[in-house]
PDB file of C-alpha atoms and ligand atoms in Angstrom:
ATOM      1  CA  MET A   1      -0.219   0.150   0.066  1.00  0.00           C
ATOM      2  CA  PRO A   2       1.231   3.520  -0.963  1.00  0.00           C
ATOM      3  CA  LEU A   3       1.119   6.156   1.348  1.00  0.00           C
ATOM      4  CA  VAL A   4      -2.115   7.855   2.001  1.00  0.00           C
ATOM      5  CA  THR A   5      -3.514  11.210   2.579  1.00  0.00           C
ATOM      6  CA  SER A   6      -5.372  12.142   5.605  1.00  0.00           C
ATOM      7  CA  LYS A   7      -8.802  13.044   3.647  1.00  0.00           C
ATOM      8  CA  ASP A   8     -10.829   9.753   4.484  1.00  0.00           C
ATOM      9  CA  MET A   9      -9.286   9.107   7.948  1.00  0.00           C
ATOM     10  CA  PHE A  10     -10.746  12.420   8.785  1.00  0.00           C
ATOM     11  CA  LYS A  11     -14.256  12.043   7.275  1.00  0.00           C
ATOM     12  CA  LYS A  12     -14.272   8.227   8.928  1.00  0.00           C
ATOM     13  CA  ALA A  13     -13.093  10.089  12.240  1.00  0.00           C
ATOM     14  CA  TYR A  14     -15.310  12.833  12.331  1.00  0.00           C
ATOM     15  CA  GLU A  15     -18.835  10.889  11.506  1.00  0.00           C
ATOM     16  CA  GLY A  16     -17.281   8.264  14.421  1.00  0.00           C
ATOM     17  CA  GLY A  17     -16.512  10.497  16.843  1.00  0.00           C
ATOM     18  CA  TYR A  18     -13.075   9.719  17.173  1.00  0.00           C
ATOM     19  CA  ALA A  19      -9.690  11.537  16.595  1.00  0.00           C
ATOM     20  CA  ILE A  20      -6.222  10.051  14.501  1.00  0.00           C
ATOM     21  CA  GLY A  21      -2.938  10.560  15.998  1.00  0.00           C
ATOM     22  CA  ALA A  22      -0.470  12.534  15.053  1.00  0.00           C
ATOM     23  CA  PHE A  23       3.147  11.131  16.265  1.00  0.00           C
ATOM     24  CA  ASN A  24       6.334  12.937  15.387  1.00  0.00           C
ATOM     25  CA  VAL A  25       9.580  10.816  14.672  1.00  0.00           C
ATOM     26  CA  ASN A  26      12.878  11.622  14.199  1.00  0.00           C
ATOM     27  CA  ASN A  27      15.115   8.329  14.331  1.00  0.00           C
ATOM     28  CA  MET A  28      14.100   4.390  13.245  1.00  0.00           C
ATOM     29  CA  GLU A  29      13.216   3.312  16.940  1.00  0.00           C
ATOM     30  CA  ILE A  30      10.532   6.166  17.488  1.00  0.00           C
ATOM     31  CA  ILE A  31       8.773   4.688  13.794  1.00  0.00           C
ATOM     32  CA  GLN A  32       9.165   1.177  15.259  1.00  0.00           C
ATOM     33  CA  GLY A  33       7.482   1.603  18.277  1.00  0.00           C
ATOM     34  CA  ILE A  34       4.649   3.973  17.032  1.00  0.00           C
ATOM     35  CA  THR A  35       3.688   1.729  14.042  1.00  0.00           C
ATOM     36  CA  GLU A  36       4.188  -1.677  15.584  1.00  0.00           C
ATOM     37  CA  ALA A  37       1.821  -0.552  18.357  1.00  0.00           C
ATOM     38  CA  ALA A  38      -0.632   0.925  15.499  1.00  0.00           C
ATOM     39  CA  LYS A  39      -0.657  -2.727  13.855  1.00  0.00           C
ATOM     40  CA  GLU A  40      -1.661  -4.403  16.838  1.00  0.00           C
ATOM     41  CA  GLU A  41      -4.735  -2.109  17.279  1.00  0.00           C
ATOM     42  CA  ASN A  42      -5.601  -2.044  13.407  1.00  0.00           C
ATOM     43  CA  ALA A  43      -5.683   1.991  13.490  1.00  0.00           C
ATOM     44  CA  PRO A  44      -4.971   4.316  10.915  1.00  0.00           C
ATOM     45  CA  LEU A  45      -1.702   6.645  11.222  1.00  0.00           C
ATOM     46  CA  ILE A  46      -0.467   9.889  10.885  1.00  0.00           C
ATOM     47  CA  LEU A  47       3.698  10.273  10.757  1.00  0.00           C
ATOM     48  CA  GLN A  48       4.775  13.995  11.282  1.00  0.00           C
ATOM     49  CA  VAL A  49       8.064  15.546  10.817  1.00  0.00           C
ATOM     50  CA  SER A  50       8.868  18.446  12.194  1.00  0.00           C
ATOM     51  CA  ALA A  51      12.125  20.860  10.598  1.00  0.00           C
ATOM     52  CA  GLY A  52      13.862  19.981  12.862  1.00  0.00           C
ATOM     53  CA  ALA A  53      13.551  16.005  12.527  1.00  0.00           C
ATOM     54  CA  ARG A  54      14.347  16.856   9.021  1.00  0.00           C
ATOM     55  CA  LYS A  55      17.311  18.403   9.501  1.00  0.00           C
ATOM     56  CA  TYR A  56      18.854  15.810  11.950  1.00  0.00           C
ATOM     57  CA  ALA A  57      17.620  12.849  10.061  1.00  0.00           C
ATOM     58  CA  ASN A  58      17.158  13.627   6.688  1.00  0.00           C
ATOM     59  CA  HIS A  59      14.423  13.942   4.268  1.00  0.00           C
ATOM     60  CA  THR A  60      15.133  10.353   2.141  1.00  0.00           C
ATOM     61  CA  TYR A  61      15.817   8.243   5.673  1.00  0.00           C
ATOM     62  CA  LEU A  62      12.505   9.374   7.017  1.00  0.00           C
ATOM     63  CA  VAL A  63      10.402   8.819   3.684  1.00  0.00           C
ATOM     64  CA  LYS A  64      12.175   5.691   3.470  1.00  0.00           C
ATOM     65  CA  LEU A  65      11.658   4.547   7.412  1.00  0.00           C
ATOM     66  CA  VAL A  66       8.039   5.070   7.026  1.00  0.00           C
ATOM     67  CA  GLU A  67       7.745   3.413   3.537  1.00  0.00           C
ATOM     68  CA  ALA A  68       9.665   0.597   5.843  1.00  0.00           C
ATOM     69  CA  ALA A  69       7.101   0.161   8.019  1.00  0.00           C
ATOM     70  CA  ILE A  70       3.861   0.437   5.516  1.00  0.00           C
ATOM     71  CA  HIS A  71       5.359  -2.463   3.908  1.00  0.00           C
ATOM     72  CA  GLU A  72       6.014  -4.193   7.697  1.00  0.00           C
ATOM     73  CA  THR A  73       2.403  -3.466   9.008  1.00  0.00           C
ATOM     74  CA  GLY A  74      -0.182  -2.752   5.711  1.00  0.00           C
ATOM     75  CA  LEU A  75      -1.249   0.234   7.663  1.00  0.00           C
ATOM     76  CA  PRO A  76      -3.297   3.328   6.317  1.00  0.00           C
ATOM     77  CA  ILE A  77      -0.244   6.150   6.841  1.00  0.00           C
ATOM     78  CA  CYS A  78       0.091   9.849   6.372  1.00  0.00           C
ATOM     79  CA  LEU A  79       2.761  11.767   6.362  1.00  0.00           C
ATOM     80  CA  HIS A  80       2.747  14.788   6.645  1.00  0.00           C
ATOM     81  CA  LEU A  81       5.206  17.775   7.222  1.00  0.00           C
ATOM     82  CA  ASP A  82       4.859  19.454  11.030  1.00  0.00           C
ATOM     83  CA  HIS A  83       4.621  23.144  11.567  1.00  0.00           C
ATOM     84  CA  GLY A  84       5.847  24.279   7.407  1.00  0.00           C
ATOM     85  CA  ASP A  85       7.416  27.557   7.682  1.00  0.00           C
ATOM     86  CA  SER A  86       7.314  28.513   4.361  1.00  0.00           C
ATOM     87  CA  PHE A  87       6.055  27.709   0.973  1.00  0.00           C
ATOM     88  CA  GLU A  88       9.184  26.813  -0.300  1.00  0.00           C
ATOM     89  CA  GLN A  89       9.921  24.196   2.672  1.00  0.00           C
ATOM     90  CA  CYS A  90       6.200  22.540   1.995  1.00  0.00           C
ATOM     91  CA  LYS A  91       7.257  22.269  -1.932  1.00  0.00           C
ATOM     92  CA  SER A  92       9.836  20.652  -1.092  1.00  0.00           C
ATOM     93  CA  CYS A  93       8.131  17.941   1.593  1.00  0.00           C
ATOM     94  CA  ILE A  94       5.733  17.592  -1.408  1.00  0.00           C
ATOM     95  CA  ASP A  95       8.034  17.268  -4.485  1.00  0.00           C
ATOM     96  CA  GLY A  96      10.034  14.578  -1.517  1.00  0.00           C
ATOM     97  CA  GLY A  97       6.831  12.223  -1.568  1.00  0.00           C
ATOM     98  CA  PHE A  98       5.128  13.578   1.474  1.00  0.00           C
ATOM     99  CA  THR A  99       1.193  13.274   1.254  1.00  0.00           C
ATOM    100  CA  SER A 100      -0.023  16.572   3.556  1.00  0.00           C
ATOM    101  CA  VAL A 101       1.891  19.420   4.827  1.00  0.00           C
ATOM    102  CA  MET A 102       1.198  22.675   7.349  1.00  0.00           C
ATOM    103  CA  ILE A 103       1.438  25.589   6.620  1.00  0.00           C
ATOM    104  CA  ASP A 104       1.710  27.393   9.920  1.00  0.00           C
ATOM    105  CA  GLY A 105       1.255  30.563   8.996  1.00  0.00           C
ATOM    106  CA  SER A 106      -0.008  31.905  12.386  1.00  0.00           C
ATOM    107  CA  HIS A 107       2.731  33.890  13.027  1.00  0.00           C
ATOM    108  CA  HIS A 108       1.630  36.208   9.771  1.00  0.00           C
ATOM    109  CA  SER A 109      -1.671  38.732   9.944  1.00  0.00           C
ATOM    110  CA  PHE A 110      -4.872  36.950   8.840  1.00  0.00           C
ATOM    111  CA  GLU A 111      -4.337  38.675   5.418  1.00  0.00           C
ATOM    112  CA  GLU A 112      -0.805  36.880   4.674  1.00  0.00           C
ATOM    113  CA  ASN A 113      -1.421  33.883   6.591  1.00  0.00           C
ATOM    114  CA  ILE A 114      -4.364  33.692   4.115  1.00  0.00           C
ATOM    115  CA  GLU A 115      -1.941  34.286   1.186  1.00  0.00           C
ATOM    116  CA  VAL A 116       0.772  31.948   1.979  1.00  0.00           C
ATOM    117  CA  THR A 117      -1.905  29.151   2.573  1.00  0.00           C
ATOM    118  CA  LYS A 118      -3.819  29.713  -0.771  1.00  0.00           C
ATOM    119  CA  LYS A 119      -0.542  29.182  -2.504  1.00  0.00           C
ATOM    120  CA  VAL A 120       0.668  25.777  -0.667  1.00  0.00           C
ATOM    121  CA  VAL A 121      -2.941  24.724  -1.231  1.00  0.00           C
ATOM    122  CA  GLU A 122      -3.166  25.255  -4.545  1.00  0.00           C
ATOM    123  CA  TYR A 123       1.154  23.971  -5.607  1.00  0.00           C
ATOM    124  CA  ALA A 124      -0.572  20.568  -3.229  1.00  0.00           C
ATOM    125  CA  HIS A 125      -3.757  19.954  -4.343  1.00  0.00           C
ATOM    126  CA  ALA A 126      -2.592  20.098  -8.282  1.00  0.00           C
ATOM    127  CA  ARG A 127      -0.166  16.704  -6.842  1.00  0.00           C
ATOM    128  CA  GLY A 128      -2.729  15.250  -4.915  1.00  0.00           C
ATOM    129  CA  VAL A 129      -1.649  16.481  -1.292  1.00  0.00           C
ATOM    130  CA  VAL A 130      -3.587  17.964   1.539  1.00  0.00           C
ATOM    131  CA  VAL A 131      -2.573  20.879   3.284  1.00  0.00           C
ATOM    132  CA  GLU A 132      -3.098  21.532   6.830  1.00  0.00           C
ATOM    133  CA  ALA A 133      -3.209  25.448   8.361  1.00  0.00           C
ATOM    134  CA  GLU A 134      -3.430  26.995  11.749  1.00  0.00           C
ATOM    135  CA  LEU A 135      -5.456  30.053  12.936  1.00  0.00           C
ATOM    136  CA  GLY A 136      -4.556  31.530  16.329  1.00  0.00           C
ATOM    137  CA  LYS A 137      -1.267  31.429  17.774  1.00  0.00           C
ATOM    138  CA  LEU A 138      -0.643  28.549  20.230  1.00  0.00           C
ATOM    139  CA  ALA A 139       1.777  29.200  22.888  1.00  0.00           C
ATOM    140  CA  GLY A 140       1.929  28.560  26.673  1.00  0.00           C
ATOM    141  CA  ILE A 141      -1.244  30.797  27.856  1.00  0.00           C
ATOM    142  CA  GLU A 142      -0.678  30.384  31.790  1.00  0.00           C
ATOM    143  CA  ASP A 143      -3.025  31.813  34.425  1.00  0.00           C
ATOM    144  CA  ALA A 144      -0.879  34.960  35.300  1.00  0.00           C
ATOM    145  CA  VAL A 145      -1.753  35.907  31.494  1.00  0.00           C
ATOM    146  CA  ASN A 146      -4.043  38.475  31.461  1.00  0.00           C
ATOM    147  CA  VAL A 147      -7.608  38.710  29.806  1.00  0.00           C
ATOM    148  CA  SER A 148      -7.557  40.074  27.092  1.00  0.00           C
ATOM    149  CA  GLU A 149      -4.130  38.924  25.881  1.00  0.00           C
ATOM    150  CA  LYS A 150      -4.851  35.647  26.733  1.00  0.00           C
ATOM    151  CA  ASP A 151      -8.170  36.086  24.198  1.00  0.00           C
ATOM    152  CA  ALA A 152      -6.195  37.401  21.644  1.00  0.00           C
ATOM    153  CA  ALA A 153      -4.517  33.947  21.113  1.00  0.00           C
ATOM    154  CA  PHE A 154      -7.079  31.902  20.868  1.00  0.00           C
ATOM    155  CA  THR A 155      -8.249  31.684  17.563  1.00  0.00           C
ATOM    156  CA  ASP A 156     -11.519  33.907  16.648  1.00  0.00           C
ATOM    157  CA  PRO A 157     -14.317  31.348  15.529  1.00  0.00           C
ATOM    158  CA  ASN A 158     -15.241  34.836  13.730  1.00  0.00           C
ATOM    159  CA  GLN A 159     -12.200  34.142  11.037  1.00  0.00           C
ATOM    160  CA  VAL A 160     -12.736  30.448  10.696  1.00  0.00           C
ATOM    161  CA  GLU A 161     -14.810  30.558   7.565  1.00  0.00           C
ATOM    162  CA  GLU A 162     -13.662  33.176   5.444  1.00  0.00           C
ATOM    163  CA  PHE A 163      -9.731  31.444   6.560  1.00  0.00           C
ATOM    164  CA  VAL A 164     -10.651  28.035   4.893  1.00  0.00           C
ATOM    165  CA  THR A 165     -13.096  29.311   2.134  1.00  0.00           C
ATOM    166  CA  LYS A 166     -10.344  31.878   0.848  1.00  0.00           C
ATOM    167  CA  THR A 167      -7.492  29.423   1.183  1.00  0.00           C
ATOM    168  CA  GLY A 168      -9.548  25.638   0.519  1.00  0.00           C
ATOM    169  CA  VAL A 169      -7.294  24.151   3.317  1.00  0.00           C
ATOM    170  CA  ASP A 170      -8.261  20.798   4.244  1.00  0.00           C
ATOM    171  CA  SER A 171      -7.787  21.175   7.788  1.00  0.00           C
ATOM    172  CA  LEU A 172      -7.036  23.498  10.566  1.00  0.00           C
ATOM    173  CA  ALA A 173      -5.290  23.692  13.591  1.00  0.00           C
ATOM    174  CA  ILE A 174      -6.634  25.914  16.272  1.00  0.00           C
ATOM    175  CA  ALA A 175      -5.480  27.699  19.767  1.00  0.00           C
ATOM    176  CA  ILE A 176      -7.820  26.802  22.570  1.00  0.00           C
ATOM    177  CA  GLY A 177      -5.579  26.774  25.591  1.00  0.00           C
ATOM    178  CA  THR A 178      -2.728  23.397  24.195  1.00  0.00           C
ATOM    179  CA  SER A 179       0.987  24.696  24.361  1.00  0.00           C
ATOM    180  CA  HIS A 180       3.363  22.799  22.966  1.00  0.00           C
ATOM    181  CA  GLY A 181       6.478  21.255  25.621  1.00  0.00           C
ATOM    182  CA  ALA A 182       6.398  19.642  28.695  1.00  0.00           C
ATOM    183  CA  TYR A 183       5.008  22.482  30.581  1.00  0.00           C
ATOM    184  CA  LYS A 184       1.581  23.595  29.915  1.00  0.00           C
ATOM    185  CA  PHE A 185      -0.282  24.456  32.637  1.00  0.00           C
ATOM    186  CA  LYS A 186       0.972  26.138  36.072  1.00  0.00           C
ATOM    187  CA  GLY A 187      -2.803  26.193  37.717  1.00  0.00           C
ATOM    188  CA  ALA A 188      -5.859  23.753  36.269  1.00  0.00           C
ATOM    189  CA  ALA A 189      -6.167  22.853  32.866  1.00  0.00           C
ATOM    190  CA  GLN A 190      -8.064  24.505  30.794  1.00  0.00           C
ATOM    191  CA  LEU A 191      -9.377  24.366  27.133  1.00  0.00           C
ATOM    192  CA  ARG A 192     -11.631  26.570  26.042  1.00  0.00           C
ATOM    193  CA  PHE A 193     -14.070  24.032  24.427  1.00  0.00           C
ATOM    194  CA  ASP A 194     -16.543  26.689  23.658  1.00  0.00           C
ATOM    195  CA  ILE A 195     -14.594  28.044  21.277  1.00  0.00           C
ATOM    196  CA  LEU A 196     -14.139  24.570  20.093  1.00  0.00           C
ATOM    197  CA  GLU A 197     -18.534  24.126  19.627  1.00  0.00           C
ATOM    198  CA  GLU A 198     -18.738  27.422  18.231  1.00  0.00           C
ATOM    199  CA  ILE A 199     -16.117  26.829  15.946  1.00  0.00           C
ATOM    200  CA  GLN A 200     -17.618  23.647  14.737  1.00  0.00           C
ATOM    201  CA  LYS A 201     -20.878  25.198  14.549  1.00  0.00           C
ATOM    202  CA  ARG A 202     -19.689  27.833  11.888  1.00  0.00           C
ATOM    203  CA  LEU A 203     -17.406  24.068  10.009  1.00  0.00           C
ATOM    204  CA  PRO A 204     -20.262  22.181  10.269  1.00  0.00           C
ATOM    205  CA  GLY A 205     -18.257  18.785   9.280  1.00  0.00           C
ATOM    206  CA  TYR A 206     -14.880  20.271   9.047  1.00  0.00           C
ATOM    207  CA  PRO A 207     -11.559  18.329  10.544  1.00  0.00           C
ATOM    208  CA  ILE A 208     -10.467  20.257  13.188  1.00  0.00           C
ATOM    209  CA  VAL A 209      -6.687  19.766  14.876  1.00  0.00           C
ATOM    210  CA  LEU A 210      -5.409  20.186  18.058  1.00  0.00           C
ATOM    211  CA  HIS A 211      -1.524  20.403  18.334  1.00  0.00           C
ATOM    212  CA  GLY A 212       0.328  20.814  22.079  1.00  0.00           C
ATOM    213  CA  ALA A 213      -1.859  17.413  23.133  1.00  0.00           C
ATOM    214  CA  SER A 214       0.310  15.414  25.345  1.00  0.00           C
ATOM    215  CA  SER A 215      -0.878  14.371  28.636  1.00  0.00           C
ATOM    216  CA  VAL A 216       2.807  14.793  29.881  1.00  0.00           C
ATOM    217  CA  ILE A 217       2.157  11.299  31.445  1.00  0.00           C
ATOM    218  CA  PRO A 218       3.287  12.078  35.245  1.00  0.00           C
ATOM    219  CA  GLU A 219       4.086   8.652  35.850  1.00  0.00           C
ATOM    220  CA  TYR A 220       6.932   8.977  33.169  1.00  0.00           C
ATOM    221  CA  VAL A 221       7.752  12.591  34.379  1.00  0.00           C
ATOM    222  CA  ASP A 222       8.144  10.344  37.843  1.00  0.00           C
ATOM    223  CA  MET A 223      10.694   8.224  36.749  1.00  0.00           C
ATOM    224  CA  ILE A 224      12.881  11.049  34.775  1.00  0.00           C
ATOM    225  CA  ASN A 225      13.679  12.855  38.270  1.00  0.00           C
ATOM    226  CA  GLN A 226      13.625   9.187  40.370  1.00  0.00           C
ATOM    227  CA  PHE A 227      16.643   8.981  37.870  1.00  0.00           C
ATOM    228  CA  GLY A 228      18.390  11.911  38.110  1.00  0.00           C
ATOM    229  CA  GLY A 229      16.308  14.301  36.037  1.00  0.00           C
ATOM    230  CA  GLN A 230      15.089  17.699  37.096  1.00  0.00           C
ATOM    231  CA  MET A 231      11.504  18.315  35.408  1.00  0.00           C
ATOM    232  CA  PRO A 232       9.360  19.859  38.508  1.00  0.00           C
ATOM    233  CA  GLY A 233       5.959  21.319  37.599  1.00  0.00           C
ATOM    234  CA  ALA A 234       5.425  19.109  33.737  1.00  0.00           C
ATOM    235  CA  LYS A 235       1.840  19.368  33.240  1.00  0.00           C
ATOM    236  CA  GLY A 236      -0.338  18.555  30.331  1.00  0.00           C
ATOM    237  CA  VAL A 237      -3.618  18.329  28.673  1.00  0.00           C
ATOM    238  CA  PRO A 238      -5.950  16.070  30.985  1.00  0.00           C
ATOM    239  CA  GLU A 239      -6.500  12.337  29.099  1.00  0.00           C
ATOM    240  CA  ASP A 240     -10.783  12.782  29.353  1.00  0.00           C
ATOM    241  CA  MET A 241      -9.878  16.716  27.541  1.00  0.00           C
ATOM    242  CA  LEU A 242      -8.500  15.122  24.562  1.00  0.00           C
ATOM    243  CA  ARG A 243     -10.901  12.237  24.440  1.00  0.00           C
ATOM    244  CA  LYS A 244     -13.982  14.836  24.996  1.00  0.00           C
ATOM    245  CA  ALA A 245     -12.321  17.090  22.184  1.00  0.00           C
ATOM    246  CA  ALA A 246     -12.025  13.876  20.030  1.00  0.00           C
ATOM    247  CA  SER A 247     -15.646  13.671  20.109  1.00  0.00           C
ATOM    248  CA  MET A 248     -16.040  16.614  19.076  1.00  0.00           C
ATOM    249  CA  ALA A 249     -14.488  18.156  16.165  1.00  0.00           C
ATOM    250  CA  VAL A 250     -10.900  17.190  16.501  1.00  0.00           C
ATOM    251  CA  CYS A 251      -9.786  14.557  13.563  1.00  0.00           C
ATOM    252  CA  LYS A 252      -6.230  14.988  14.338  1.00  0.00           C
ATOM    253  CA  ILE A 253      -4.241  15.121  17.723  1.00  0.00           C
ATOM    254  CA  ASN A 254      -0.860  15.999  17.760  1.00  0.00           C
ATOM    255  CA  ILE A 255       1.652  14.158  20.236  1.00  0.00           C
ATOM    256  CA  ASP A 256       5.450  14.591  20.134  1.00  0.00           C
ATOM    257  CA  SER A 257       6.518  15.373  24.033  1.00  0.00           C
ATOM    258  CA  ASP A 258       4.823  12.074  25.681  1.00  0.00           C
ATOM    259  CA  LEU A 259       7.247   9.995  23.321  1.00  0.00           C
ATOM    260  CA  ARG A 260       9.999  11.945  24.469  1.00  0.00           C
ATOM    261  CA  LEU A 261       9.416  11.805  27.638  1.00  0.00           C
ATOM    262  CA  ALA A 262       8.646   8.002  27.496  1.00  0.00           C
ATOM    263  CA  MET A 263      12.534   7.623  25.602  1.00  0.00           C
ATOM    264  CA  THR A 264      14.066   9.608  27.762  1.00  0.00           C
ATOM    265  CA  ALA A 265      12.571   8.132  31.343  1.00  0.00           C
ATOM    266  CA  THR A 266      12.664   4.337  30.097  1.00  0.00           C
ATOM    267  CA  ILE A 267      16.829   5.234  28.891  1.00  0.00           C
ATOM    268  CA  ARG A 268      17.542   7.610  32.421  1.00  0.00           C
ATOM    269  CA  LYS A 269      16.558   3.924  34.298  1.00  0.00           C
ATOM    270  CA  TYR A 270      18.215   1.589  31.903  1.00  0.00           C
ATOM    271  CA  PHE A 271      21.777   3.510  32.346  1.00  0.00           C
ATOM    272  CA  ALA A 272      20.534   3.748  36.695  1.00  0.00           C
ATOM    273  CA  GLU A 273      20.267  -0.157  36.534  1.00  0.00           C
ATOM    274  CA  ASN A 274      23.064  -1.044  33.703  1.00  0.00           C
ATOM    275  CA  PRO A 275      25.723   1.564  34.398  1.00  0.00           C
ATOM    276  CA  SER A 276      27.902  -0.441  32.559  1.00  0.00           C
ATOM    277  CA  HIS A 277      26.358  -0.796  29.610  1.00  0.00           C
ATOM    278  CA  PHE A 278      27.220   0.715  26.670  1.00  0.00           C
ATOM    279  CA  ASP A 279      25.237  -1.051  23.594  1.00  0.00           C
ATOM    280  CA  PRO A 280      22.766   0.876  22.174  1.00  0.00           C
ATOM    281  CA  ARG A 281      20.528  -1.935  21.162  1.00  0.00           C
ATOM    282  CA  GLN A 282      20.423  -2.165  24.879  1.00  0.00           C
ATOM    283  CA  TYR A 283      18.751   0.829  25.862  1.00  0.00           C
ATOM    284  CA  LEU A 284      17.207   1.855  22.191  1.00  0.00           C
ATOM    285  CA  GLY A 285      15.257  -1.900  22.485  1.00  0.00           C
ATOM    286  CA  PRO A 286      12.834  -0.756  25.584  1.00  0.00           C
ATOM    287  CA  ALA A 287      13.085   2.965  24.780  1.00  0.00           C
ATOM    288  CA  ARG A 288      10.770   1.477  21.513  1.00  0.00           C
ATOM    289  CA  THR A 289       9.162  -0.983  23.763  1.00  0.00           C
ATOM    290  CA  ALA A 290       7.816   2.400  25.724  1.00  0.00           C
ATOM    291  CA  ILE A 291       7.014   4.362  22.943  1.00  0.00           C
ATOM    292  CA  LYS A 292       4.897   1.544  21.674  1.00  0.00           C
ATOM    293  CA  ASP A 293       3.091   0.760  25.149  1.00  0.00           C
ATOM    294  CA  LEU A 294       2.753   4.539  25.214  1.00  0.00           C
ATOM    295  CA  VAL A 295       0.555   5.063  21.767  1.00  0.00           C
ATOM    296  CA  ARG A 296      -1.584   1.775  22.154  1.00  0.00           C
ATOM    297  CA  HIS A 297      -2.393   3.650  25.491  1.00  0.00           C
ATOM    298  CA  LYS A 298      -2.873   6.237  23.002  1.00  0.00           C
ATOM    299  CA  LEU A 299      -5.029   5.064  20.270  1.00  0.00           C
ATOM    300  CA  VAL A 300      -7.146   2.444  22.861  1.00  0.00           C
ATOM    301  CA  HIS A 301      -7.627   4.765  25.383  1.00  0.00           C
ATOM    302  CA  VAL A 302      -6.796   8.653  24.323  1.00  0.00           C
ATOM    303  CA  LEU A 303      -7.913   8.854  20.689  1.00  0.00           C
ATOM    304  CA  GLY A 304     -10.843   6.042  20.151  1.00  0.00           C
ATOM    305  CA  CYS A 305      -8.976   4.906  16.295  1.00  0.00           C
ATOM    306  CA  SER A 306      -8.531   1.705  17.446  1.00  0.00           C
ATOM    307  CA  GLY A 307      -9.863  -1.329  14.562  1.00  0.00           C
ATOM    308  CA  LYS A 308     -10.307   2.048  12.480  1.00  0.00           C
ATOM    309  CA  ALA A 309      -7.903   1.701   9.592  1.00  0.00           C
TER     310      ALA A 309
HETATM  311  O1  LIG B 401       5.605  21.354  17.860  1.00  0.00           O
HETATM  312  C1  LIG B 401       6.772  21.002  17.658  1.00  0.00           C
HETATM  313  C2  LIG B 401       7.361  19.538  17.580  1.00  0.00           C
HETATM  314  O2  LIG B 401       6.970  19.118  19.283  1.00  0.00           O
HETATM  315  C3  LIG B 401       7.947  19.166  17.229  1.00  0.00           C
HETATM  316  O3  LIG B 401       9.307  19.495  17.801  1.00  0.00           O
HETATM  317  O4  LIG B 401      10.844  21.282  16.505  1.00  0.00           O
HETATM  318  O5  LIG B 401      11.606  20.088  18.041  1.00  0.00           O
HETATM  319  O6  LIG B 401      11.087  18.811  16.040  1.00  0.00           O
HETATM  320  P1  LIG B 401      11.116  19.785  17.404  1.00  0.00           P
HETATM  321  P1  LIG B 402       3.449  18.179  22.307  1.00  0.00           P
HETATM  322  O1  LIG B 402       4.428  19.157  22.933  1.00  0.00           O
HETATM  323  O2  LIG B 402       2.210  18.919  23.442  1.00  0.00           O
HETATM  324  O3  LIG B 402       3.696  16.708  22.146  1.00  0.00           O
HETATM  325  O4  LIG B 402       2.937  18.623  20.985  1.00  0.00           O
HETATM  326  C1  LIG B 402       3.040  18.130  19.681  1.00  0.00           C
HETATM  327  C2  LIG B 402       2.838  19.126  18.619  1.00  0.00           C
HETATM  328  O5  LIG B 402       1.870  19.816  18.571  1.00  0.00           O
HETATM  329  C3  LIG B 402       3.899  18.746  17.224  1.00  0.00           C
HETATM  330  O6  LIG B 402       3.176  19.597  16.033  1.00  0.00           O
HETATM  331 ZN1  LIG B 403       2.808  21.565  16.653  1.00  0.00          ZN
END
């Protein structure tokens, strides 16, 4: 089976009230851990590659590793550029075999965001590739920030119809309070489900994307701290909130930090218990298994996409 786009995946996910996991990949063990979990759960998958991942692992290596995963699993897998920052970067991934790209124009003005997104959409659609854009600014939105600044970062539901109509974009990432990384909330987690609901009303049937959606699983943070790490105050999006989002218009949930935590916690523990070992397979093997266990958990208990491939 060749790489697929996310079009059918999103249609079924929207109708079925679940979401597709979009997991960031940077090397072979991460790709193997994720795809082995998806195979066991018979789940559709989006594997996404950031600019940093392309720089670290090389575009061709990542494409070939993902192709190898399709060969091994027979699963529908979509290969997506995460946070593309320019038309050129998106073009390079489209020309290089990706089936989906994100153009992240969220740092531009509304008009410039429309302009660059439209340009990417025209190029991508002519080549059978789908496009995700972002409206609103995802950030570390904290309790301490005053309300007007805080609201300014959220996606404005009044803008979504115009944005989607003018650009023709296939899915939209929105800002409702999630943020990237392992330190998302100081106090209790808060997501603006009212904004999501309003956007869903304005764009019925249209797939919404949630970035910054790691739960920052406490067991892994504790393990990191137990074995010499220092991650006080790390906090993510509670799983019940993600399940709720998945039952609404959210069809794609982005997860990277949880994978990093699972891998790092496992490797820290391994070296604490086996200080004389030095064969990379001895610590990367358990790290790969930790990724697999984590992804199975997400597919079954958070995304609800087990059995949907
Ligand atoms: O949203 C960002 C992803 O977690 C990718 O992170 O740019 O460090 O690869 P990265
Ligand atoms: P996390 O940092 O919450 O895993 O978010 C990842 C992400 O949004 C990738 O685009
Ligand atoms: Zn993101």
